[in-house]
Short mmCIF file of C-alpha atoms in Angstrom, two decimals:
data_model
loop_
_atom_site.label_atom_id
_atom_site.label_comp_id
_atom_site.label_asym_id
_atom_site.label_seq_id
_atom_site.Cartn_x
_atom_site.Cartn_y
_atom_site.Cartn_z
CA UNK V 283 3.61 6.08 -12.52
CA UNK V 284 3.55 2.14 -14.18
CA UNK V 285 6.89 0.92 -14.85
CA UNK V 286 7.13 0.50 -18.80
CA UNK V 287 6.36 -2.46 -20.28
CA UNK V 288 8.63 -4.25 -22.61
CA UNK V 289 6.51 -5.23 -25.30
CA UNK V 290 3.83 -2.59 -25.65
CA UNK V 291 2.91 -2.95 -29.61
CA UNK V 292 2.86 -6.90 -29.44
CA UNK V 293 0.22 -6.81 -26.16
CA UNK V 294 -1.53 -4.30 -28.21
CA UNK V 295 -1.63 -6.63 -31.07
CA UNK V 296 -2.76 -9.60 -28.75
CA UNK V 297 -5.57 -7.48 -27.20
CA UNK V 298 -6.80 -6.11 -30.48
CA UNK V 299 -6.95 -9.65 -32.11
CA UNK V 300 -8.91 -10.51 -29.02
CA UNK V 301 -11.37 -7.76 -29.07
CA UNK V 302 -11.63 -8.28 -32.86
CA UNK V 303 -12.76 -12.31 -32.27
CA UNK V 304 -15.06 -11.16 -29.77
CA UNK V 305 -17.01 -8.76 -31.67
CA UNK V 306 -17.01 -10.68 -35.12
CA UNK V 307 -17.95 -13.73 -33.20
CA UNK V 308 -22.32 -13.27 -33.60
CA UNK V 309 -21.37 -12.36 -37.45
CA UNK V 310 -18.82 -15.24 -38.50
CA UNK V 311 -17.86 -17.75 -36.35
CA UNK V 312 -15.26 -18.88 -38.28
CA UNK V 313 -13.03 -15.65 -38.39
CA UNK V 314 -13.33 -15.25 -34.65
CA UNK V 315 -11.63 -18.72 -34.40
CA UNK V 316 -8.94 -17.72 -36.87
CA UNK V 317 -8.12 -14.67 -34.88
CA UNK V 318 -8.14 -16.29 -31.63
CA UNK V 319 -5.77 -19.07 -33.18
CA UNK V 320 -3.41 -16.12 -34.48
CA UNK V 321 -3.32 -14.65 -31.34
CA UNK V 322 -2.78 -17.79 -29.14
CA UNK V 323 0.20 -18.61 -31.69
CA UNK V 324 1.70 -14.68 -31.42
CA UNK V 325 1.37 -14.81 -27.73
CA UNK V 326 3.41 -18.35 -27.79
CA UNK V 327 5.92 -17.11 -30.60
CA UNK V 328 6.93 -13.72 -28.44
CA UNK V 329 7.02 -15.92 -25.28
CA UNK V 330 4.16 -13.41 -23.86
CA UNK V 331 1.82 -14.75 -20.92
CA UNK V 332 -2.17 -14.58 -21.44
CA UNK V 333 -4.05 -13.16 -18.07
CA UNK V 334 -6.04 -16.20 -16.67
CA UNK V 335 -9.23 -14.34 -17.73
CA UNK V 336 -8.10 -14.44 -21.43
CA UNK V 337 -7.12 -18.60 -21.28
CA UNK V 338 -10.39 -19.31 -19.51
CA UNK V 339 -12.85 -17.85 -22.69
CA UNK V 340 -11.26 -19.51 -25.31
CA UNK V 341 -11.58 -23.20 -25.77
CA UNK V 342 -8.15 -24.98 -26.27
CA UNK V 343 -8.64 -27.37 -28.68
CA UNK V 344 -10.54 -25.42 -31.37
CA UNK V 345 -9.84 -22.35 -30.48
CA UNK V 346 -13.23 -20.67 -30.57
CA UNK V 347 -14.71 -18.12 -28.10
CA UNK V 348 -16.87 -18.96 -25.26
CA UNK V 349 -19.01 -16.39 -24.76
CA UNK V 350 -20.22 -15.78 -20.94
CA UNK V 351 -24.15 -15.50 -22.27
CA UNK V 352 -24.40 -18.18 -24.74
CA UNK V 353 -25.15 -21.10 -22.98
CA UNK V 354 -21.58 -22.68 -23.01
CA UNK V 355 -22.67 -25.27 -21.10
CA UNK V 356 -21.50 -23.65 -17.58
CA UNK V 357 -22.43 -25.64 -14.52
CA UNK V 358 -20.73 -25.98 -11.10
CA UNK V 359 -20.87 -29.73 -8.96
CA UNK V 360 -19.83 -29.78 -5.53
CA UNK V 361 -18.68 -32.30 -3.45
CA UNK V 362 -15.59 -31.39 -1.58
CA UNK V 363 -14.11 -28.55 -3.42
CA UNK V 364 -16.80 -27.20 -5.87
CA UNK V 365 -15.64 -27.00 -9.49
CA UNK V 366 -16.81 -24.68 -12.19
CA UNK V 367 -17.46 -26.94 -15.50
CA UNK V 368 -17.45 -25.23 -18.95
CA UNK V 369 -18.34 -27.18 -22.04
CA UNK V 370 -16.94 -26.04 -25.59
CA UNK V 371 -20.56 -26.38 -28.07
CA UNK V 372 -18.21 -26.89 -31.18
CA UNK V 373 -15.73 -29.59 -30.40
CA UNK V 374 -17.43 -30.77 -27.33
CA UNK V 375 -14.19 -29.88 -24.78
CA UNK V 376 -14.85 -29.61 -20.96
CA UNK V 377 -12.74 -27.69 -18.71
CA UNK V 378 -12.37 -28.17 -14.88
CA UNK V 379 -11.97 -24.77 -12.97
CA UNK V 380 -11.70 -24.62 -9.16
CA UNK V 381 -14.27 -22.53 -7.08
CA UNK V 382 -13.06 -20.76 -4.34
CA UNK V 383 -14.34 -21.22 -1.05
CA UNK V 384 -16.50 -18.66 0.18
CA UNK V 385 -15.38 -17.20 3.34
CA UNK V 386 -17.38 -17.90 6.60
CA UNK V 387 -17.87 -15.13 9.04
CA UNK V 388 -16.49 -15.18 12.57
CA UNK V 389 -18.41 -16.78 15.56
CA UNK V 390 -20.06 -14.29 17.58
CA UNK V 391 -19.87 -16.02 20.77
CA UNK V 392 -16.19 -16.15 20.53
CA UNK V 393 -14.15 -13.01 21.63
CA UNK V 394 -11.82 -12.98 18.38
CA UNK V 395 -13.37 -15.01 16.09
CA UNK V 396 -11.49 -17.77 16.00
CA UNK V 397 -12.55 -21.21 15.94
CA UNK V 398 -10.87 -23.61 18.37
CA UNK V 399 -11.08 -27.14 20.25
CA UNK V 400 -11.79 -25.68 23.34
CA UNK V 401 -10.39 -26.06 26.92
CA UNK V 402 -10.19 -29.80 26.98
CA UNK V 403 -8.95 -30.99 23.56
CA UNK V 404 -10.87 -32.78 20.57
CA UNK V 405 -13.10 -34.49 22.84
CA UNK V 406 -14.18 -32.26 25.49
CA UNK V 407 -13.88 -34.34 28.67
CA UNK V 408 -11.16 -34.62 31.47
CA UNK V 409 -8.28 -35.94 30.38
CA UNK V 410 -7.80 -39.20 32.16
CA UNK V 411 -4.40 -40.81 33.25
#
């Protein structure tokens, strides 16, 4: 059994207002913002932490929805750590989201699957005096 949770009706609340944005978001634009921002200031009155999934659709300056299939300018760019870059398409906001690295499967031709520098060091060779 889930340990209870302290504040039950005021998650409720946030997730409703949520759910409520999201569907009236195709119909009016403009009350889907106004729910969002009335959520985002509930959750900071009752000192209540948003899951990351939650902060990442909703743009932080304006406070309107990003949508995963509406072409919120999504894009990723690589070099060194790849980053995922979402672009708000009212106020114009981009957001900076790290990608994490996929992992690479073992080496067959060593026994555990570990990578190492071998017998000799970086280099290799004998190790001269």
């Amino acid at each position: 059994m889930a340990a209870p949770v302290k504040d039950r009706e005021a998650l409720q609340r946030l997730n409703f207002l949520f759910q409520a944005a999201h569907w009236s978001l195709p119909v009016a634009p403009g009350l889907s913002r106004f729910l969002l921002r009335t959520q985002r200031a509930a959750g900071r009155r009752l000192v209540l932490r948003m899951s990351p999934s939650v902060k990442r659709r909703l743009c932080r300056r304006c406070c309107s929805l990003q949508a995963p299939g509406d072409g919120s300018g999504i894009r990723i760019r690589g070099r060194g750590q790849p980053r995922l870059i979402q672009r708000c398409l009212s106020c114009g906001l981009s957001r900076r989201f790290l990608c994490p690295p996929r992992p690479r499967p073992p080496r067959p031709d060593t026994p555990t699957g570990q990578r190492g520098r071998g017998l000799f060091g970086k280099r290799g060779g004998v190790k001269s005096k």
